[in-house]
Each structure stands twice: as C-alpha cells, then as structure tokens.
Tab-separated table of C-alpha atoms and ligand atoms in Angstrom:
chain	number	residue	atom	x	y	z
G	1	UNK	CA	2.107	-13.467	48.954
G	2	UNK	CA	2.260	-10.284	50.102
G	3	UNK	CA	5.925	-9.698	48.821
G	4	UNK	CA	4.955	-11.283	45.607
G	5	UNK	CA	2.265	-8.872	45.530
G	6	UNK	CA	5.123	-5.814	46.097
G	7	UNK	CA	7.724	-7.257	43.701
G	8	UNK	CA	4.695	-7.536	41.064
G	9	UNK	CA	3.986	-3.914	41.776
G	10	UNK	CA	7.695	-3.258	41.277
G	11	UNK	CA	8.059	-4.842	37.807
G	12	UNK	CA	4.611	-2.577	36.895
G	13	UNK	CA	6.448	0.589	37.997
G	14	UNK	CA	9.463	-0.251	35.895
G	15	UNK	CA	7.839	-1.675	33.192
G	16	UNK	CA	6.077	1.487	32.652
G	17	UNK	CA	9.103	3.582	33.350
G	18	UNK	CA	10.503	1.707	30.769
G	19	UNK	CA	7.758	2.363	28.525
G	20	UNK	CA	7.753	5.886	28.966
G	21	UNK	CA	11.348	6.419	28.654
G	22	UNK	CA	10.957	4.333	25.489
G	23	UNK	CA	8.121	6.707	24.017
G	24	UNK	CA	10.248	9.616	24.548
G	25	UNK	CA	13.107	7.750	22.983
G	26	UNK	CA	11.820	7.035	20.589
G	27	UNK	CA	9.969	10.313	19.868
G	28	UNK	CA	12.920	11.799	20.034
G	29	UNK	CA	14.883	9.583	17.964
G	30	UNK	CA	12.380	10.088	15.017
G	31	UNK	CA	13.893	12.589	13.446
G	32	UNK	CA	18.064	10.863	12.964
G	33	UNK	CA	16.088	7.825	12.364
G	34	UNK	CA	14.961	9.139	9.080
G	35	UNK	CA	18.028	10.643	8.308
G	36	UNK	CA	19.958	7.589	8.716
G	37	UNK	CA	16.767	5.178	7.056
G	38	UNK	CA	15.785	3.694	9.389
G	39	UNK	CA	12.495	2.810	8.129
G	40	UNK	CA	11.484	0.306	5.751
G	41	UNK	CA	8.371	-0.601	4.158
G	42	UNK	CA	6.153	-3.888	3.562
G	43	UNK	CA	4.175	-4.390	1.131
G	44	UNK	CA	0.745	-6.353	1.595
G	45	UNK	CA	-1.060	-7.510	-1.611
G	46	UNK	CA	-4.923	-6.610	-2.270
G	47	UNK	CA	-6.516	-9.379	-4.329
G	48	UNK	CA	-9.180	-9.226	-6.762
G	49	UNK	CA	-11.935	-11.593	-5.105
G	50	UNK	CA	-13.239	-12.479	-8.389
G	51	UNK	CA	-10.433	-14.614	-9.877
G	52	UNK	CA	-7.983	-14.260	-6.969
G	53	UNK	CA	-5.193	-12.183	-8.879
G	54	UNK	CA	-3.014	-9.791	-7.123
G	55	UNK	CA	-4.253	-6.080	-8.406
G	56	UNK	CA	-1.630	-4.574	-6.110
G	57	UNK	CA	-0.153	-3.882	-2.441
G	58	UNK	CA	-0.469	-1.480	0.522
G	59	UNK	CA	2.529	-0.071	1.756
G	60	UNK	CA	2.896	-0.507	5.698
G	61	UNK	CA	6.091	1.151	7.224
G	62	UNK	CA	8.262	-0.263	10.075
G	63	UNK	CA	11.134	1.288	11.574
G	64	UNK	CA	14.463	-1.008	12.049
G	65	UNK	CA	15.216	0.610	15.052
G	66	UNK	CA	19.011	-0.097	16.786
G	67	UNK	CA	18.300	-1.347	20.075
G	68	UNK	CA	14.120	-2.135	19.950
G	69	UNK	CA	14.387	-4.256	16.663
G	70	UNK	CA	11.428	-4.102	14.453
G	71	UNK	CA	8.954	-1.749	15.473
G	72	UNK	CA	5.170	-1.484	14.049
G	73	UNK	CA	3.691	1.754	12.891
G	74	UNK	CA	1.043	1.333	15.796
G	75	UNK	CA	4.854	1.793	18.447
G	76	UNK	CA	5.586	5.520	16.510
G	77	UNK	CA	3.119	6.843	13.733
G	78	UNK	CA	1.039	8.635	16.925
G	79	UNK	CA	4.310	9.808	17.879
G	80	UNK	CA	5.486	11.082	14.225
G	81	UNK	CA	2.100	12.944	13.914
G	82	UNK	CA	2.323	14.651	17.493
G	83	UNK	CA	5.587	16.271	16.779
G	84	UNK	CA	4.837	16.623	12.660
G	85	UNK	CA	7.899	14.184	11.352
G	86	UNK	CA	4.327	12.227	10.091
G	87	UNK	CA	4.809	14.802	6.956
G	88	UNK	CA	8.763	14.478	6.247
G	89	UNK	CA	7.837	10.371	6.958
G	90	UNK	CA	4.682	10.161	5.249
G	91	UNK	CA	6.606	11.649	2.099
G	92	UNK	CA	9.253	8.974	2.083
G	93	UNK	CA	7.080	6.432	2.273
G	94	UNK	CA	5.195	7.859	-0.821
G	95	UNK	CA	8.533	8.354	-3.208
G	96	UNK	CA	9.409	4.575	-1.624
G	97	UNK	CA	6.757	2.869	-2.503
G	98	UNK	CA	5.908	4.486	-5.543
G	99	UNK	CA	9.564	4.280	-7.026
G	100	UNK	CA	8.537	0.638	-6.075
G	101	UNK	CA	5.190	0.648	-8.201
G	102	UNK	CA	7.708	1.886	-10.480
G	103	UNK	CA	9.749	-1.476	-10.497
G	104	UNK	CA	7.519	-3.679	-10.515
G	105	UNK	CA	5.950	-2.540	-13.644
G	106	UNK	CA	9.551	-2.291	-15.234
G	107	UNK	CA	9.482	-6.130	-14.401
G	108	UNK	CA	6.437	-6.675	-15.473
G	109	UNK	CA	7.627	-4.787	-19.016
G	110	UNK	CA	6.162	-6.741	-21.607
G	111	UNK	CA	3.728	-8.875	-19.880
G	112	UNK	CA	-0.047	-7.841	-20.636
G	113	UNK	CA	-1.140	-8.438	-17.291
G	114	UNK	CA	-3.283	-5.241	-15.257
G	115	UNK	CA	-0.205	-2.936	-13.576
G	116	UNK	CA	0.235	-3.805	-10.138
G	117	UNK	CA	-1.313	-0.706	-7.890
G	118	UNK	CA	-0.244	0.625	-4.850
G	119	UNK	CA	-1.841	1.796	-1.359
G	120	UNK	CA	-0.308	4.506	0.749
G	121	UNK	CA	-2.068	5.511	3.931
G	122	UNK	CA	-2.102	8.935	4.501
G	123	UNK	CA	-2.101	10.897	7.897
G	124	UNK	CA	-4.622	13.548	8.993
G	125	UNK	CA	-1.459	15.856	9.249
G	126	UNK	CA	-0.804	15.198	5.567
G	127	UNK	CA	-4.178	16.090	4.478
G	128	UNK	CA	-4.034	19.515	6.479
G	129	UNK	CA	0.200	20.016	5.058
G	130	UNK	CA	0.026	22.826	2.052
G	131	UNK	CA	2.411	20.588	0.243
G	132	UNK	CA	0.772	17.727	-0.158
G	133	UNK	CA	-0.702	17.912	-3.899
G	134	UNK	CA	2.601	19.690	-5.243
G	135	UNK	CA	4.605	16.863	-3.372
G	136	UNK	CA	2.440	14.382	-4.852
G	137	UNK	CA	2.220	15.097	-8.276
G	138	UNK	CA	6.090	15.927	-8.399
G	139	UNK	CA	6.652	12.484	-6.737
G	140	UNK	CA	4.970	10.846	-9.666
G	141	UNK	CA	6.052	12.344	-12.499
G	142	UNK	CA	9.627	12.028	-10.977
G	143	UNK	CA	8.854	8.385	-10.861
G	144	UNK	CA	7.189	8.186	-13.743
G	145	UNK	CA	4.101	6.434	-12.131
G	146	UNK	CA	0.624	7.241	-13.974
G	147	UNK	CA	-1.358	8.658	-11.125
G	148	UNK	CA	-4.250	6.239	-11.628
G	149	UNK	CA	-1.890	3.834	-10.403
G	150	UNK	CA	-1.758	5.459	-7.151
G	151	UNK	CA	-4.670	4.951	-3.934
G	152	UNK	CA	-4.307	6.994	-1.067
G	153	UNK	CA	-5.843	5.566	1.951
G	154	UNK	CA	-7.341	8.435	4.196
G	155	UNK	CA	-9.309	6.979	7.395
G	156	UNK	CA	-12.940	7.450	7.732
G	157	UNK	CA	-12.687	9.194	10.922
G	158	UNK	CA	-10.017	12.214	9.168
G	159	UNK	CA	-12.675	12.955	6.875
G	160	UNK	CA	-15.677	12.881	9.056
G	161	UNK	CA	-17.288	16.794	9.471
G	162	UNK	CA	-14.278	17.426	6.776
G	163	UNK	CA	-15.208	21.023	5.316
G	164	UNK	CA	-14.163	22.247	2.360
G	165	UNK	CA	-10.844	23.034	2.149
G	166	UNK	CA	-10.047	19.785	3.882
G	167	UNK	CA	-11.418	17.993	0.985
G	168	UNK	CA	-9.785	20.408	-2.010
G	169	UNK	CA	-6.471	18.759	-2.091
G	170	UNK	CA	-8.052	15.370	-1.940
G	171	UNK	CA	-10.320	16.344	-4.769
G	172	UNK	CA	-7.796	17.884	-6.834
G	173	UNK	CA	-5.670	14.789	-6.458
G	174	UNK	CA	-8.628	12.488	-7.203
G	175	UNK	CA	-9.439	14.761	-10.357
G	176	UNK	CA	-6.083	13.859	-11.336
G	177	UNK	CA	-6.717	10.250	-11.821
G	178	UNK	CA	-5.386	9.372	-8.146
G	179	UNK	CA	-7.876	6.853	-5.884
G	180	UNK	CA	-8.965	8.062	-2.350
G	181	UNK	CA	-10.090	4.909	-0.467
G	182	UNK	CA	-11.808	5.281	3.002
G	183	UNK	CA	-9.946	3.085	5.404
G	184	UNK	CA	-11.420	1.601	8.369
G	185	UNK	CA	-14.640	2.029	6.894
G	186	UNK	CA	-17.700	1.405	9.344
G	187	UNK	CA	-15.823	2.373	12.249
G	188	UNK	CA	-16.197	6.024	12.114
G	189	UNK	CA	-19.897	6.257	12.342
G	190	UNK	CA	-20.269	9.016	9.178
G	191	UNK	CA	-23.585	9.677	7.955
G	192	UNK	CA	-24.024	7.621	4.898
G	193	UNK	CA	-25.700	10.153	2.777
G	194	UNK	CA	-22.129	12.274	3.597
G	195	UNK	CA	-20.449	9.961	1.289
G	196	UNK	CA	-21.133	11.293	-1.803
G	197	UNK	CA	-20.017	14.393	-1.215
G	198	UNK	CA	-16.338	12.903	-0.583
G	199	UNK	CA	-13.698	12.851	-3.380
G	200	UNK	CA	-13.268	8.461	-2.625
G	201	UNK	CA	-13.553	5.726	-4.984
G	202	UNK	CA	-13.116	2.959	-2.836
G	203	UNK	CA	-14.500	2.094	0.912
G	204	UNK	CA	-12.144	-0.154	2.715
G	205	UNK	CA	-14.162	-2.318	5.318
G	206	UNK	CA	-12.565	-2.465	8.494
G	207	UNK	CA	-11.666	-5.636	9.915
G	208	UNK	CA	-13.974	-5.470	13.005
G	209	UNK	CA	-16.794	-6.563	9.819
G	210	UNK	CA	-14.662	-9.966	8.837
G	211	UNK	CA	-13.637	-11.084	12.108
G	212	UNK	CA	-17.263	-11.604	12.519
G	213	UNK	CA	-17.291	-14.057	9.549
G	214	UNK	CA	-14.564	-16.129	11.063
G	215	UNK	CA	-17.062	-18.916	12.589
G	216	UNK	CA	-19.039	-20.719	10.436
G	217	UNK	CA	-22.150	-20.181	9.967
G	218	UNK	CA	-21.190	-16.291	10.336
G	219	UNK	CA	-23.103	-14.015	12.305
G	220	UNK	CA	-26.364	-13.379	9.777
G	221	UNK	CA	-26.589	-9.763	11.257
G	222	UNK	CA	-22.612	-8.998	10.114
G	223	UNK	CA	-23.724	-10.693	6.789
G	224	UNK	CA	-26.329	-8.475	6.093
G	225	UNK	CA	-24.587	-4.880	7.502
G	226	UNK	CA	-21.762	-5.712	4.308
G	227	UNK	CA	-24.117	-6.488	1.711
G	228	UNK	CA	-26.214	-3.404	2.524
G	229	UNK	CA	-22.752	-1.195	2.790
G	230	UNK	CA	-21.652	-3.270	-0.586
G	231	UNK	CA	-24.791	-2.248	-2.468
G	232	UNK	CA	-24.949	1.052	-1.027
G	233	UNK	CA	-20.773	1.277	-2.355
G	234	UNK	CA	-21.949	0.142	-5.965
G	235	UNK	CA	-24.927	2.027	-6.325
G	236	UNK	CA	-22.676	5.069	-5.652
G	237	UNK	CA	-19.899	3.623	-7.590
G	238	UNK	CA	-17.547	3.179	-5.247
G	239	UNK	CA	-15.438	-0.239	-5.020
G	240	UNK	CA	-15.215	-2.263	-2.012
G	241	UNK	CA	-12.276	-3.555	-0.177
G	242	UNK	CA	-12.022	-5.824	2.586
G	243	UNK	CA	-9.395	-6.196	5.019
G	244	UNK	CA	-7.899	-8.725	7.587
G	245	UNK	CA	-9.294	-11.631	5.633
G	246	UNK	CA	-7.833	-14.507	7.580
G	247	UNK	CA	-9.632	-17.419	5.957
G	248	UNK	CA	-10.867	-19.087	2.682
G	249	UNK	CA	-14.347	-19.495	4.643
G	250	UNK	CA	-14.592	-15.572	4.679
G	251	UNK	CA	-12.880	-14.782	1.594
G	252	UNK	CA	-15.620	-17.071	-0.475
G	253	UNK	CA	-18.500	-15.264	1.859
G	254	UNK	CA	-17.242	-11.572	0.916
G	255	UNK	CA	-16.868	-12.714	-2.853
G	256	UNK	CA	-20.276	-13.793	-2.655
G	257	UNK	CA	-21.458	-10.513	-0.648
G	258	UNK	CA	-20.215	-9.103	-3.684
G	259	UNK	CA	-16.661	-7.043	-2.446
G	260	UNK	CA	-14.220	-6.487	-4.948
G	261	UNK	CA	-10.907	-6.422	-3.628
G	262	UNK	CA	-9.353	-8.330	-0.236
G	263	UNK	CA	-6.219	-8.675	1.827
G	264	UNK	CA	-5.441	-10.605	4.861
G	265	UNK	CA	-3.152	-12.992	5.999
G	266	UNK	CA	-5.444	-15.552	4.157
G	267	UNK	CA	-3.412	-14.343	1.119
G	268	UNK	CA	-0.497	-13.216	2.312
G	269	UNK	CA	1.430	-11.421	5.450
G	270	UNK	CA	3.133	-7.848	4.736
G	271	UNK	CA	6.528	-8.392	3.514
G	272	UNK	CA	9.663	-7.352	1.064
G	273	UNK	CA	8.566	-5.744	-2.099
G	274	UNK	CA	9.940	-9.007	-4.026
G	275	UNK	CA	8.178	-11.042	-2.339
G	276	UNK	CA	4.834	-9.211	-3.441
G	277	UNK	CA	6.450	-9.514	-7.256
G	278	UNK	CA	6.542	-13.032	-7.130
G	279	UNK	CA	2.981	-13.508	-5.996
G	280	UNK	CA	1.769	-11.544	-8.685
G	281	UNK	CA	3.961	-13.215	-11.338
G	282	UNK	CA	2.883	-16.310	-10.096
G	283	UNK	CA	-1.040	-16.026	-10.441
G	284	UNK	CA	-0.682	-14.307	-13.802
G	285	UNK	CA	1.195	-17.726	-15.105
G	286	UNK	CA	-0.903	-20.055	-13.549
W	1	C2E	P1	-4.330	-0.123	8.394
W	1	C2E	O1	-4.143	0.937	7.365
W	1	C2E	O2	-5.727	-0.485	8.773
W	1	C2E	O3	-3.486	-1.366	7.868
W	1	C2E	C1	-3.877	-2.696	8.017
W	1	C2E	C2	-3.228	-3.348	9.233
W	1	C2E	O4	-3.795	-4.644	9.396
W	1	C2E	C3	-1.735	-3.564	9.080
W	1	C2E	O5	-1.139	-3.458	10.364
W	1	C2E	C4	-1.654	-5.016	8.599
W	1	C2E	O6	-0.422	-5.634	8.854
W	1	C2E	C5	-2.770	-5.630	9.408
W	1	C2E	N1	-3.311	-6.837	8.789
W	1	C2E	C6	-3.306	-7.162	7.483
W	1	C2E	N2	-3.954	-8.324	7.263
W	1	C2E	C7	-4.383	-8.769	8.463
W	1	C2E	C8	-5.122	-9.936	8.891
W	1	C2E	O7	-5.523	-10.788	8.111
W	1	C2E	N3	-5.400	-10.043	10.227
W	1	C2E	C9	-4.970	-9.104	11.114
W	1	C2E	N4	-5.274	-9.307	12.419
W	1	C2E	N5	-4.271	-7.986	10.745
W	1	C2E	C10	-3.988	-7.824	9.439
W	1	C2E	P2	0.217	-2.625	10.583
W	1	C2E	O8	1.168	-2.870	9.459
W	1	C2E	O9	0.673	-2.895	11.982
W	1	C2E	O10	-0.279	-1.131	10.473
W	1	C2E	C11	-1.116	-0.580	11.463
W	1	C2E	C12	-1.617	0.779	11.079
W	1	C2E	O11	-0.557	1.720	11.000
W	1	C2E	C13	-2.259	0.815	9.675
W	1	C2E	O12	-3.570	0.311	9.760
W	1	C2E	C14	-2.185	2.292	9.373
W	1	C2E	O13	-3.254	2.975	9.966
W	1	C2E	C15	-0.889	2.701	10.069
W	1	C2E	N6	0.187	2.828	9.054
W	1	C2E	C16	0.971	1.896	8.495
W	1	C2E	N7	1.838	2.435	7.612
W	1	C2E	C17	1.576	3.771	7.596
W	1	C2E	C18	2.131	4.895	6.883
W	1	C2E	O14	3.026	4.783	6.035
W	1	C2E	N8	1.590	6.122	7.154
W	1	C2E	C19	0.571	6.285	8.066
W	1	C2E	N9	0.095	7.537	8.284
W	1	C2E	N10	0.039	5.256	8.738
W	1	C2E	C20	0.530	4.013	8.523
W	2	CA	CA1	-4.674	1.412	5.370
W	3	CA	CA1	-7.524	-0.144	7.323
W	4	CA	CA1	-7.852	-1.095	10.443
C-alpha cells in the first residue's frame, strides 16, 4: 500500500510537471501558432425560442495544436490575455468569423430569410486595446458585413465598476448599430440598477440558471430568479439569451419564461461553419 501510495505521489509530481511544462509551452508557442494558423473556429447556433429558427452562431476558437491535438479556449485564452497575444488573436477571430457572416449571407443570396448573425466574445484586454473600434469598423466594411449584424459578447464581470472610458468604445461601437451582449449574466453579481447605464442590448444568462431546470419539476426558486431577470431585461429593452440548453424540457420552460434566443447542445454542438449553414437552410425550408 504504502508503495502504491509513493508511486501515486510520483505520477502527481509528473503529472503536474507535465502540466506546467505544457502551460509554458504552450504560452510560449502562442505567438508561431498564429502565424502558422493554428487556430480554428466553431461556430455554435443561437435559436430563436419562439419558432425554433437559427438567428445566428457564436464563434468559439480552438487551437489545432501539433502535438496536444485539439485544445479548448479554457487550455490558452488565460494564457493569450496574460502575455497580450488575446488582442492579435481576438482580431483574427473577428475578420474570421465575420468574413464567415459574410458567406453565409452570400449563400443565403436571394433567399428572404432574417441574415444569419454572429457572436464574438471579446476579452477584457480588447476592451482596454486603443484599437479596438478602428479595428472593428475597418474589419467590417472590409468584409462588407452591416454592423448590426455583428454582437460582441463582453462578460458581466469586465464591465462591472467599468468607468467611463471603459465603456466609450463599447458605446461608440453600439451607436454604430453593433450589439453588446452581457455574457455570463447572473454570475457577476452587478447591481441591477447599473445596467442601464451600459451600452448592451442583450443579457446572456449563464448556464449555472439552466442547469437548474434540468430535473423536472425544476427548482421553483431558479424559475422565478429568470422570469424576474427576463422582465427586468424587457422592461429595459434588452433581449434575453440563454445558454447551455441541454434539453427540450428546459428549452420549452425558458420559451415559456419568456427568453428570446437559446443555444445548447439541445440544438446543436459547436462545429464547422457549414455545418451551421445547413441548419439554418434547413429550418427556413421546413
Ligand atoms: P462562453 O462564452 O460562455 O461560451 C459558451 C461555452 O459553453 C462554450 O465553451 C460552449 O462550447 C459551451 N456550451 C455550449 N452549449 C453547451 C451546453 O449545452 N452544455 C454545456 N455544458 N456547455 C455548452 P468553449 O467553446 O469551451 O468556450 C469556453 C469559453 O472560452 C467561452 O465561454 C468564452 O468565454 C471563451 N472563448 C471562446 N472563444 C473565445 C474567443 O474567441 N475569444 C475570447 N476572448 N474568449 C473565447
Ligand atoms: Ca460567449
Ligand atoms: Ca457565456
Ligand atoms: Ca459561461
């Protein structure tokens, strides 16, 4: 037992040797792996809860990395923001995925269903980077991509105690035509009344508020905290967006509770940008 015990301690030390190495591998390989593209992005749709059409996707990046294989934003966005390649990443993955807006539309030429939208989250480095509303607006136009097509997802916790001249660039981007959505909504703990004075048009629920809608009957307490934050949204005309729906039981429960827009595996898994296409094509002929 008691070598067990040793050889268990052992494969702990290594294992987080092995981690450690790997975090400053990887922070280190950040940089070339941009150069070389590395990253990729999936797209996840958001569904209108109403009639269950596809308004449009969120744009979650991975990194295809040589020797680790797929790696999640949660393995190296901390890392990209602690040594600032967030900005240089956090700018591809705008031009990406909005010369991807771009193509779907071009597909959908011709067809009179709504544009499909797109979500890109945006770092608390970003929001703080001088360049952010001159790379933004040159991004679109070189696209061609009407702003109002565009939602930029900034957490709740980035904006919480924002002053001023954090929220300028936001505004001036949401004066444009541009969407701010709150993401993670609810976990952040901002004083409600705070919300009007912030530039969003859209509160994204955090998933902590769904998963407790999973059993049925759902927790009456969770019920009633998202109908009060989905009349509280309306009456200041903001939209409401749920995520991590995982199940038609909760998606019929937040349509009722009155949220707008959803996304979850319930609909559909990130993936490849056709993929996300053919979804959308697919609900608009059925
Ligand atoms: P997020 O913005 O809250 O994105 C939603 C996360 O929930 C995604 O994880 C998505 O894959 C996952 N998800 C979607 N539906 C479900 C569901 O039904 N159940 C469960 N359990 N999970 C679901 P992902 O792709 O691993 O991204 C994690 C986080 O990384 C994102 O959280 C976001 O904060 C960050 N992130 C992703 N892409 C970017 C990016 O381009 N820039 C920045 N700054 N952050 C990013
Ligand atoms: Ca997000
Ligand atoms: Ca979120
Ligand atoms: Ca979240």
């Amino acid at each position: 037992a008691k070598s067990a015990g040793g050889n268990r301690y052992e494969m702990a030390d290594e294992e987080a040797d092995a981690r450690a190495i790997t975090r400053h591998g990887l922070t280190t390989a950040l940089p070339a792996a941009l150069e070389r593209g590395e990253f990729f992005i999936e797209y996840q749709p958001l569904v209108h809860l109403g009639d269950g059409s596809v308004s449009g996707a969120e744009a979650l990046v991975r990194w295809s990395h040589p020797q680790h294989g797929v790696l999640g934003p949660d393995r190296f966005i901390q890392l990209a923001e602690r040594t600032g390649l967030i900005v240089p990443l956090g700018r591809w993955v705008l031009e990406e995925s909005v010369r991807q807006a771009c193509r779907w539309q071009e597909r959908n030429a011709g067809d009179t269903t709504v544009p499909l939208r797109i979500n890109v989250n945006l770092s608390p480095c970003q929001l703080t980077h001088p360049g952010l509303v001159s790379d933004t607006v040159e991004i679109l136009e070189r696209a061609g991509l009407a702003p109002a097509a565009l939602c930029l997802e900034v957490t709740e916790s980035a904006l919480i105690g924002a002053d001023d001249d954090l929220l300028k660039p936001l505004r001036r981007l949401a004066e444009m035509g541009v969407d701010i959505a709150l993401d993670d909504f609810g976990t952040g703990y901002s004083n409600l009344a705070n919300l009007r004075r912030l530039p969003v048009s859209v509160l994204k629920l955090d998933r902590s508020f769904t998963q407790g809608m999973q059993q049925f009957p759902a927790d009456p307490v969770d019920l009633k905290i998202v109908e009060g934050i989905v009349s509280l949204a309306h009456s200041l005309d903001l939209a409401v967006t749920v995520e991590g729906v995982e199940t038609g039981v909760q998606a019929e429960q937040l349509r009722e509770l009155g949220c707008d827009t959803a996304q979850g595996w319930y609909y559909a898994r990130p993936g490849p940008p056709d993929r996300l296409h053919d979804l959308a094509l697919a609900d608009a002929t059925s």
